[in-house]
Amino acid sequence: YINIGGGGMSPGYLGQRYAPFSVTPTGQIANANTQGLDRARLNQRLTMWESVESNFAKSNRGELPQAHNDVYRSAVNLMTSEQMKAFSVEDEPAEMLETYGDNNFGRSLLMARRLVETGVPFVEVNMGGWDLHANVFDTLRNTQLPVLDRGIATLTADLKQRGLLDDTVLVWMGEFARTPRING
């Protein structure tokens, strides 16, 4: 499960076992950059990590050591997989990026399509900026809705063209519990 562009609470290690990997719209995963790190050096670091983890596992702290190990093992598996290439939206042709919209939401949707292509079963894309208190109609008409419409339309068409739409569920939702009426 990958979360693109959203914040989130830190649920602790037991909750993190099922928590998403959070990614920025530019594909950055916190503490997961292995560029410039050769395989031998990475293996040295992983060996050192295994030593620390084995001591932590012996600390009699219930499920916490195993949950901690599971989270880190998942991170290492992702960092060393071919799926990491899916986060590199800059590898896409400039025309494709422009079609999605050269903005955070467009890049996030493009990354979501790339992740779906690599087999990631659940991808969540977030677009903030909806908590409007002034210039509501102008902001929606000129900023938020054009970015949203362009990105979603392009994602849908792109998934269809690549034969992925039939096996992909798109859920589009908000979380504000307000009526559409603008009050005084």
Coordinates of C-alpha atoms in Angstrom, one line a residue:
Y1 CA 0.0 0.0 0.0
I2 CA 1.5 3.3 -1.1
N3 CA 0.3 6.7 -0.1
I4 CA 1.4 9.6 -2.4
G5 CA 1.3 13.2 -1.4
G6 CA -0.5 12.8 1.9
G7 CA 0.5 13.3 5.4
G8 CA -0.5 10.9 8.1
M9 CA -0.2 10.0 11.7
S10 CA 2.6 7.8 13.0
P11 CA 0.7 4.8 14.4
G12 CA 3.7 3.2 16.1
Y13 CA 5.4 0.0 15.0
L14 CA 2.5 -2.4 15.5
G15 CA 0.3 -0.1 13.4
Q16 CA 3.0 0.5 10.9
R17 CA 3.0 -3.2 10.0
Y18 CA -0.1 -2.3 8.0
A19 CA 0.5 1.4 7.3
P20 CA 1.4 2.6 3.9
F21 CA 4.7 3.7 2.6
S22 CA 4.3 7.5 2.2
V23 CA 5.8 9.1 -0.8
T24 CA 6.1 12.7 -2.0
P25 CA 4.8 13.6 -5.5
T26 CA 8.4 13.6 -6.7
G27 CA 8.9 10.0 -5.6
Q28 CA 10.9 10.5 -2.4
I29 CA 10.4 7.9 0.3
A30 CA 11.8 9.0 3.7
N31 CA 15.1 7.2 4.4
A32 CA 14.9 5.0 1.3
N33 CA 17.4 6.7 -1.1
T34 CA 19.9 4.0 -2.3
Q35 CA 21.2 6.0 -5.2
G36 CA 25.0 6.2 -5.2
L37 CA 25.1 3.3 -2.7
D38 CA 26.7 0.2 -4.1
R39 CA 25.3 -3.2 -3.3
A40 CA 28.3 -4.2 -1.1
R41 CA 27.9 -1.1 1.1
L42 CA 24.2 -1.7 1.3
N43 CA 24.8 -5.3 2.4
Q44 CA 27.3 -4.1 5.1
R45 CA 24.6 -1.8 6.4
L46 CA 22.0 -4.6 6.4
T47 CA 24.3 -6.9 8.2
M48 CA 24.8 -4.3 10.9
W49 CA 21.1 -3.7 11.1
E50 CA 20.5 -7.5 11.5
S51 CA 22.8 -7.4 14.5
V52 CA 20.9 -4.6 16.1
E53 CA 17.6 -6.2 15.3
S54 CA 18.5 -9.5 16.8
N55 CA 19.4 -7.8 20.1
F56 CA 16.2 -5.9 20.1
A57 CA 14.3 -9.2 19.4
K58 CA 15.8 -10.6 22.6
S59 CA 14.5 -7.7 24.7
N60 CA 11.2 -9.4 25.8
R61 CA 9.0 -6.6 24.6
G62 CA 6.1 -8.7 23.3
E63 CA 5.2 -8.3 19.6
L64 CA 7.0 -5.0 19.2
P65 CA 10.4 -6.4 18.1
Q66 CA 8.8 -8.6 15.4
A67 CA 6.5 -5.8 14.2
H68 CA 9.6 -3.5 14.0
N69 CA 11.5 -6.1 12.0
D70 CA 8.6 -6.6 9.7
V71 CA 8.3 -2.9 8.9
Y72 CA 12.0 -2.6 8.2
R73 CA 12.1 -5.8 6.1
S74 CA 9.3 -4.5 4.0
A75 CA 11.2 -1.2 3.5
V76 CA 14.4 -3.0 2.5
N77 CA 12.5 -5.3 0.1
L78 CA 11.0 -2.2 -1.6
M79 CA 14.3 -0.3 -1.7
T80 CA 16.0 -3.1 -3.4
S81 CA 13.2 -4.1 -5.8
E82 CA 12.6 -3.2 -9.4
Q83 CA 9.5 -1.4 -8.3
M84 CA 11.6 1.5 -7.1
K85 CA 11.8 2.6 -10.8
A86 CA 8.1 3.3 -10.6
F87 CA 8.7 6.2 -8.4
S88 CA 10.9 8.0 -11.0
V89 CA 8.2 10.0 -12.8
E90 CA 11.0 12.1 -14.3
D91 CA 11.8 9.0 -16.6
E92 CA 8.4 9.6 -18.4
P93 CA 8.4 11.7 -21.6
A94 CA 7.8 15.4 -21.0
E95 CA 4.6 15.1 -23.0
M96 CA 3.2 12.5 -20.7
L97 CA 4.0 14.7 -17.6
E98 CA 2.4 17.7 -19.3
T99 CA -0.7 15.6 -20.2
Y100 CA -1.2 14.7 -16.5
G101 CA -0.4 18.2 -15.5
D102 CA 3.0 19.3 -14.4
N103 CA 2.0 19.8 -10.8
N104 CA 2.1 17.7 -7.6
F105 CA -1.2 16.1 -8.2
G106 CA -0.4 15.3 -11.8
R107 CA 2.9 13.8 -10.9
S108 CA 1.2 11.8 -8.1
L109 CA -1.3 10.3 -10.5
L110 CA 1.4 9.5 -13.0
M111 CA 3.3 7.7 -10.3
A112 CA 0.2 5.9 -9.3
R113 CA -0.2 4.6 -12.8
R114 CA 3.4 3.5 -12.8
L115 CA 2.9 1.7 -9.5
V116 CA -0.2 -0.1 -10.7
E117 CA 1.8 -1.3 -13.7
T118 CA 4.4 -2.8 -11.4
G119 CA 1.8 -4.7 -9.4
V120 CA 1.2 -2.5 -6.4
P121 CA -2.3 -3.6 -5.3
F122 CA -3.4 -0.4 -3.5
V123 CA -2.3 3.2 -4.2
E124 CA -3.7 6.3 -2.5
V125 CA -3.2 9.7 -4.0
N126 CA -4.0 12.8 -2.0
M127 CA -4.7 16.3 -3.2
G128 CA -4.9 19.0 -0.5
G129 CA -6.1 22.5 -0.6
W130 CA -9.9 22.0 -0.2
D131 CA -10.4 23.8 3.1
L132 CA -11.4 27.1 1.5
H133 CA -12.6 30.0 3.6
A134 CA -12.3 32.8 1.1
N135 CA -12.6 33.1 -2.7
V136 CA -14.2 29.7 -2.8
F137 CA -15.7 29.8 -6.2
D138 CA -12.7 31.5 -7.9
T139 CA -10.3 29.0 -6.3
L140 CA -12.4 26.0 -7.3
R141 CA -13.0 27.3 -10.8
N142 CA -9.5 28.5 -11.6
T143 CA -7.2 26.3 -9.4
Q144 CA -8.5 23.1 -7.8
L145 CA -11.0 21.8 -10.2
P146 CA -9.0 22.2 -13.4
V147 CA -6.0 20.3 -11.8
L148 CA -8.3 17.6 -10.5
D149 CA -10.3 17.2 -13.7
R150 CA -7.2 17.1 -15.9
G151 CA -5.4 14.6 -13.7
I152 CA -8.3 12.2 -13.2
A153 CA -9.3 12.3 -16.9
T154 CA -5.7 11.6 -18.0
L155 CA -5.3 8.8 -15.4
T156 CA -8.5 7.1 -16.5
A157 CA -7.6 7.4 -20.2
D158 CA -4.0 6.2 -19.6
L159 CA -5.1 3.1 -17.6
K160 CA -7.6 2.3 -20.4
Q161 CA -5.1 2.7 -23.2
R162 CA -2.6 0.4 -21.3
G163 CA -5.3 -2.3 -20.7
L164 CA -5.2 -1.7 -16.9
L165 CA -8.6 0.0 -16.3
D166 CA -10.6 -3.3 -16.4
D167 CA -8.6 -4.5 -13.4
T168 CA -8.3 -1.2 -11.5
V169 CA -10.9 0.3 -9.2
L170 CA -10.7 4.1 -9.0
V171 CA -12.3 5.5 -5.8
W172 CA -12.6 9.3 -5.7
M173 CA -13.7 10.8 -2.4
G174 CA -13.4 13.6 0.0
E175 CA -13.4 13.8 3.8
F176 CA -15.1 17.1 4.6
A177 CA -18.5 16.7 6.3
R178 CA -20.0 19.9 5.1
T179 CA -22.9 20.7 2.9
P180 CA -22.3 22.3 -0.5
R181 CA -23.9 25.5 0.7
I182 CA -21.7 28.4 1.4
N183 CA -22.8 30.1 4.6
G184 CA -22.2 33.7 5.8

